[in-house]
Short mmCIF file of C-alpha atoms in Angstrom, two decimals:
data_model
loop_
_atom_site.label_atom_id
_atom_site.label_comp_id
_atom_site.label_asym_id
_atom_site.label_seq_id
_atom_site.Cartn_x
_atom_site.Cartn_y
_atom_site.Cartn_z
CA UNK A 6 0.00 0.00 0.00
CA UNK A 7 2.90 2.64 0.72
CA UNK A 8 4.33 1.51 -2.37
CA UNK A 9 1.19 2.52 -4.05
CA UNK A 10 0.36 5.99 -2.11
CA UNK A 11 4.38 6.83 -2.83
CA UNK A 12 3.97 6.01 -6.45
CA UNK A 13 -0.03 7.94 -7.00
CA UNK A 14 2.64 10.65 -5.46
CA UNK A 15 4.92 10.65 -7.71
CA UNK A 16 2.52 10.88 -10.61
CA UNK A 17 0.96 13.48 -8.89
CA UNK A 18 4.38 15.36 -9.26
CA UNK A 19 4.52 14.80 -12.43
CA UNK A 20 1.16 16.26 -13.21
CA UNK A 21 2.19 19.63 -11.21
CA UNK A 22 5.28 19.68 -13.52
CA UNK A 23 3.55 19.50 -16.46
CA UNK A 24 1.42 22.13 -15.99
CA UNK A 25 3.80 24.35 -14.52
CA UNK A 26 5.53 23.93 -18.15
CA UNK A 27 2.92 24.51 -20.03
CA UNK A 28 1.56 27.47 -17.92
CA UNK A 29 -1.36 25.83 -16.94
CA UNK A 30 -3.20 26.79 -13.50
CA UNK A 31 -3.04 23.66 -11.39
CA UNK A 32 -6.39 22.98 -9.68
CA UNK A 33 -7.61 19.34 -8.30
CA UNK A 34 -9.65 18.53 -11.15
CA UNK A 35 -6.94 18.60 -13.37
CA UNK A 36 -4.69 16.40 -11.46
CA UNK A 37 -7.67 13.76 -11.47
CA UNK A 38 -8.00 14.11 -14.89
CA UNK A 39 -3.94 13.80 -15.06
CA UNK A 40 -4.21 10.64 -13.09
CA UNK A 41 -6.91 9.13 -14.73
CA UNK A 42 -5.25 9.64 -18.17
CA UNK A 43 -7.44 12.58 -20.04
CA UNK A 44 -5.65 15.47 -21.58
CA UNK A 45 -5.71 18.58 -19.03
CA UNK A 46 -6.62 21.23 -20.96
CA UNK A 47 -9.82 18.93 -21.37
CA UNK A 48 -10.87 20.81 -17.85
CA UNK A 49 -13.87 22.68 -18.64
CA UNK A 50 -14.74 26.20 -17.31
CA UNK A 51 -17.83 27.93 -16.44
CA UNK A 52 -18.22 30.57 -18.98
CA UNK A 53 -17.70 27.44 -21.63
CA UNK A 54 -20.44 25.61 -20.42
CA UNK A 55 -22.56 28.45 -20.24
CA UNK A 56 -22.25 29.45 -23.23
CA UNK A 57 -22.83 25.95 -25.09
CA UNK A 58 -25.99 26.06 -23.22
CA UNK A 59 -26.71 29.35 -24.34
CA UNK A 60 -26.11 28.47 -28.40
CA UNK A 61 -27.89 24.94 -27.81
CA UNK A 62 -31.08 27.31 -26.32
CA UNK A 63 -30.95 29.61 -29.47
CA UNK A 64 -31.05 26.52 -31.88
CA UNK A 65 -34.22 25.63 -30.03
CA UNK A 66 -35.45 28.85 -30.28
CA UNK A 67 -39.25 28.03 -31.68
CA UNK A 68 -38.84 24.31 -31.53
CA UNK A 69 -38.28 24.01 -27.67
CA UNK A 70 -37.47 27.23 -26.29
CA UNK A 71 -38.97 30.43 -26.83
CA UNK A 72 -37.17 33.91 -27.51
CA UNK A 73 -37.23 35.29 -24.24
CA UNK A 74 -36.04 32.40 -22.82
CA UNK A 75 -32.49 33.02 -24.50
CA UNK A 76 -32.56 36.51 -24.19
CA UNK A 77 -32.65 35.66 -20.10
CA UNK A 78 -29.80 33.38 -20.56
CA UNK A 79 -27.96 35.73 -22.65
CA UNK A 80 -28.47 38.67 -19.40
CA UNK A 81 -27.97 35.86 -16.91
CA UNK A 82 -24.58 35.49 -18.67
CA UNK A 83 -23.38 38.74 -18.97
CA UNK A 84 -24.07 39.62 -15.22
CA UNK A 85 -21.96 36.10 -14.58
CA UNK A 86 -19.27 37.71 -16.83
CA UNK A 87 -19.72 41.17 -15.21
CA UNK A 88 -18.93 39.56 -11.92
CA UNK A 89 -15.70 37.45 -12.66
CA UNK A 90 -14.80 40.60 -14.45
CA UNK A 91 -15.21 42.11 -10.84
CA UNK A 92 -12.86 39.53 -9.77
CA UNK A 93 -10.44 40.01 -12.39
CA UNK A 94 -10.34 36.50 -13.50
CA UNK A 95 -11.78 35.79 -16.85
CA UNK A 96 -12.71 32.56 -16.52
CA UNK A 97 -13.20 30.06 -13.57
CA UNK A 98 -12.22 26.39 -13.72
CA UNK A 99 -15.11 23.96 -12.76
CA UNK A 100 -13.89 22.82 -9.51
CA UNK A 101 -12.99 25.64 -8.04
CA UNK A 102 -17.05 26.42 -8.04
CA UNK A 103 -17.89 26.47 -4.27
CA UNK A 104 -20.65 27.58 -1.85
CA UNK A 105 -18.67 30.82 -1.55
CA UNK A 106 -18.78 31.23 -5.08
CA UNK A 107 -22.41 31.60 -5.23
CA UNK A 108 -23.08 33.54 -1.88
CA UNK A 109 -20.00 35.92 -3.45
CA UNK A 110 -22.60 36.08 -7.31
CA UNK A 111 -25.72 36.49 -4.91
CA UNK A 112 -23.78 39.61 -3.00
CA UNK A 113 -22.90 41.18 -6.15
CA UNK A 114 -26.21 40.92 -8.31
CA UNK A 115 -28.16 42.30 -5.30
CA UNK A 116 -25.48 45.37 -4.59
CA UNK A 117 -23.29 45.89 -7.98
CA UNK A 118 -26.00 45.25 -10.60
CA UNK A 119 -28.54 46.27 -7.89
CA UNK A 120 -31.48 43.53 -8.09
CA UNK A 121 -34.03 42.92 -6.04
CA UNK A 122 -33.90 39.90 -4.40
CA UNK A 123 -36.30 37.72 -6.66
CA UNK A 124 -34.48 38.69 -9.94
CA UNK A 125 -31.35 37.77 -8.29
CA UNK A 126 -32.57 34.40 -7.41
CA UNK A 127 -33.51 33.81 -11.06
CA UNK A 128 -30.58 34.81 -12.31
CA UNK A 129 -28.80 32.50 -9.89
CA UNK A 130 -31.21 29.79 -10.71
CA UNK A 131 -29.79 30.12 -14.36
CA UNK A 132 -26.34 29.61 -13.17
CA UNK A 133 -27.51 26.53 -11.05
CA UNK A 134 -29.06 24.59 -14.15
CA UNK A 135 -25.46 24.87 -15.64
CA UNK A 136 -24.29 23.62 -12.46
CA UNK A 137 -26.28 20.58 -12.67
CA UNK A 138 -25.18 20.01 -16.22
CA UNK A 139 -21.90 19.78 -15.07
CA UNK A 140 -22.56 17.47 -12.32
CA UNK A 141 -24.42 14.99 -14.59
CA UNK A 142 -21.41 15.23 -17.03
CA UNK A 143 -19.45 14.35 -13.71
CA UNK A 144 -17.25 17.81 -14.67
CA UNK A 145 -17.48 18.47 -11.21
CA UNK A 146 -17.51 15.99 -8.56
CA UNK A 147 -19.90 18.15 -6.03
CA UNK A 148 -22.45 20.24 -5.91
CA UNK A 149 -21.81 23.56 -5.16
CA UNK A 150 -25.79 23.87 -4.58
CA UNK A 151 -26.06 21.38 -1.97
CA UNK A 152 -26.27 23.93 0.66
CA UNK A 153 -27.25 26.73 -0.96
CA UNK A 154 -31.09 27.06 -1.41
CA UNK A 155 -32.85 29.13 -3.70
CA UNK A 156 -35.47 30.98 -2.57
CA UNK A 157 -38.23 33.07 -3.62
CA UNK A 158 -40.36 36.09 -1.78
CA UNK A 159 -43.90 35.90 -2.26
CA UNK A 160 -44.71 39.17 -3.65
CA UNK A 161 -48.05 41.27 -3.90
CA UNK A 162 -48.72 42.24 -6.97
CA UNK A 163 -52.01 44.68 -7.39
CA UNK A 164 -54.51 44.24 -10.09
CA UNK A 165 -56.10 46.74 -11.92
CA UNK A 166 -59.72 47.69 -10.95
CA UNK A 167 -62.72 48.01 -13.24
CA UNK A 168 -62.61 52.15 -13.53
CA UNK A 169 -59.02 52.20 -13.64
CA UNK A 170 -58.86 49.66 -16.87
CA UNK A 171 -61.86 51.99 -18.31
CA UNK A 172 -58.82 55.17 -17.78
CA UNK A 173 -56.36 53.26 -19.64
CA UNK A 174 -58.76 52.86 -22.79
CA UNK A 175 -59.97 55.98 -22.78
CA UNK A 176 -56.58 57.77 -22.56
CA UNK A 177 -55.53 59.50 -26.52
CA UNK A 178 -52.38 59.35 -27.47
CA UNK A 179 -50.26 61.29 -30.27
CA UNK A 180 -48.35 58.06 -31.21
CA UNK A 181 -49.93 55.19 -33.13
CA UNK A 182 -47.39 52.54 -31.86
CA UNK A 183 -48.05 53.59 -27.79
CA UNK A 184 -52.33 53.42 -28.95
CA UNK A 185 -51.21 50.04 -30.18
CA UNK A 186 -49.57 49.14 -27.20
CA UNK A 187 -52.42 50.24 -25.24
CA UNK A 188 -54.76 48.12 -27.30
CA UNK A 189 -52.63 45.30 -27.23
CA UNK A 190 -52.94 45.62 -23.29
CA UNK A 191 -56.65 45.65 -22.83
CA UNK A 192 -57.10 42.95 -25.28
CA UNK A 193 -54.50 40.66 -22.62
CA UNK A 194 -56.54 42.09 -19.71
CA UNK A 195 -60.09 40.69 -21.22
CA UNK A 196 -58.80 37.62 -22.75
CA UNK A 197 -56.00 36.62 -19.98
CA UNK A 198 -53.33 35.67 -22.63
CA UNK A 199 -49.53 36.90 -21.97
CA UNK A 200 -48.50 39.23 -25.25
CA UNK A 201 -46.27 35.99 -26.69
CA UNK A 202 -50.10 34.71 -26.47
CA UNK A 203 -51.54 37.41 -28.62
CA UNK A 204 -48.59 37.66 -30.80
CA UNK A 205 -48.76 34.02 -32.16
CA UNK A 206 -52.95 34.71 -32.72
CA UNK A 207 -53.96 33.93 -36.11
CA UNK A 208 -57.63 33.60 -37.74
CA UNK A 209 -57.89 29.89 -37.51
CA UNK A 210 -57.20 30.00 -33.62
CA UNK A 211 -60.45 31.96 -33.52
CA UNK A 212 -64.06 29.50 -33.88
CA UNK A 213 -67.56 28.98 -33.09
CA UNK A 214 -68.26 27.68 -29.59
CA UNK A 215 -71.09 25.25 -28.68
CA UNK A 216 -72.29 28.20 -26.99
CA UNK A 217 -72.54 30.14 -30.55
CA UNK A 218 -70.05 32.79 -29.60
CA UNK A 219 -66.55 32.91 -30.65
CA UNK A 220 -63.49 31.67 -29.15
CA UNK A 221 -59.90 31.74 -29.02
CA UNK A 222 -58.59 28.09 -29.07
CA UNK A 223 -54.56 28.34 -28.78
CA UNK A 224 -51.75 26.62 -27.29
CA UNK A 225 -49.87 28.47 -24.40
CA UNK A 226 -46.33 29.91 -25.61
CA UNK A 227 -45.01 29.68 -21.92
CA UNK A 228 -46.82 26.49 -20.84
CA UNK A 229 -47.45 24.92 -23.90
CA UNK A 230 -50.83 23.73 -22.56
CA UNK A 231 -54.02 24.11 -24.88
CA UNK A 232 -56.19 26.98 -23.45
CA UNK A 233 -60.06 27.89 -24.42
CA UNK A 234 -60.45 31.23 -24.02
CA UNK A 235 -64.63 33.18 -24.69
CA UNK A 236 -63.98 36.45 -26.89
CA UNK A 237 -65.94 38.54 -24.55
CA UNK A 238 -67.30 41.94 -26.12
CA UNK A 239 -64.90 44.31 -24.50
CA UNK A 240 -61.91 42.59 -26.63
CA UNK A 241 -63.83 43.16 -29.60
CA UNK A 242 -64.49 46.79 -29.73
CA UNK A 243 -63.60 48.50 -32.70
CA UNK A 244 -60.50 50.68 -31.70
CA UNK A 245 -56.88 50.08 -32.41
CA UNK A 246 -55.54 46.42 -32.33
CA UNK A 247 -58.43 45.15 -30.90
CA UNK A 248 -60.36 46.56 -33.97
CA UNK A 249 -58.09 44.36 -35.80
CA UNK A 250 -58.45 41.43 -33.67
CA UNK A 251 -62.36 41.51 -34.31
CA UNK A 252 -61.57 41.89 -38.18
CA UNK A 253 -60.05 38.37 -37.79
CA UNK A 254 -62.75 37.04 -35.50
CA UNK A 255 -65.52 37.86 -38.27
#
């Protein structure tokens, strides 16, 4: 057995030599993967995972992901960037990622960037599907997560009230495109889809209910659940987008 330990040494020497040569940072992971005879540059880093997620999410785009999905990666990873540039490291080998690590991110989104504590979380979250990737690739051989927990604040979030949705349409604006937007608002508010919702309508999504009255049958960009939705008469009042809407419904 000392034979053994004095020999895993020596090749452990030799793997801190060989780095040192070829100016590579020595960090555990690398020595394993010295040891267990894989190249060492083979170490992977956290930006370079992220960002093969990132381009494997934009092929998807439409297929299994939608756009704002990658445009949340793509700010989840510049703020990531933005903090190891804080650090003044570039890059971070895989397993140096540690609990610290993440309580360091957490600090720095809620004071540097300045987030509220929600949006930090899901930025964080981001960073902790990566992490998982990594441990299922067995890149890393623990989970910098296990004792780090992220956590949500229930928020209250007001909703609008009858007379104040009845200001909103009635307000005139100089601007087509902010009457659009406005249109495009109160249309959400008396059908309850998200814009991505509204954006995707076309004419066949609109038909004849049992009832006799029209209705929106669609598929849920976010959830991608099927959703039944009654055209009530407010959304099809003849101003703005929701004049167009009703153009489609007829």
């Amino acid at each position: 057995m000392n034979y053994y330990l004095d020999m895993l040494q020596g090749r452990v020497f030799e793997a801190q030599r060989e780095m040192m040569l070829k100016g590579i940072e020595i960090t555990a992971n690398k020595v394993k993967n010295f040891l267990q005879g894989k190249d060492i540059k083979d170490c992977k880093t956290l930006l370079e995972v992220y960002k093969e997620h990132v381009e494997e999410i934009k092929a998807l785009v439409g297929k299994e992901y939608a756009k704002g999905t990658l445009k949340r990666y793509k700010s989840a990873l510049n703020s990531l960037e933005d903090y190891l540039k804080h650090k003044r490291v570039v890059d971070i080998p895989l397993d140096k990622l540690n609990h610290q690590f993440i309580t360091s991110y957490e600090f720095f989104l809620k004071s540097v960037r300045n987030m509220d504590h929600n949006t930090a979380m899901g930025t964080i979250k981001k960073l902790k599907k990566i992490v998982r990737i990594c441990v299922a690739n067995e890149w890393i051989d623990k989970d910098p997560f296990m004792s780090f927990k992220v956590k949500i604040r229930e928020t209250n979030r007001p909703y609008l009230l009858q007379d104040e949705l009845d200001k909103i349409i009635a307000l005139k604006f100089s601007a087509e495109r902010l009457a659009t937007v406005r249109d495009i608002f109160v249309f959400c508010c008396y059908t309850g889809l998200a814009y991505a919702d509204v954006q995707k309508l076309r004419r066949v999504d609109i038909v004849i209910g049992h009832d006799g009255e029209k209705w929106i049958h669609t598929e849920r960009v976010k959830t991608e659940t099927a959703t039944r939705v009654p055209l009530l008469p407010q959304a099809l009042k003849k101003h703005g987008y929701l004049q167009r809407a009703s153009a489609v419904c007829e």
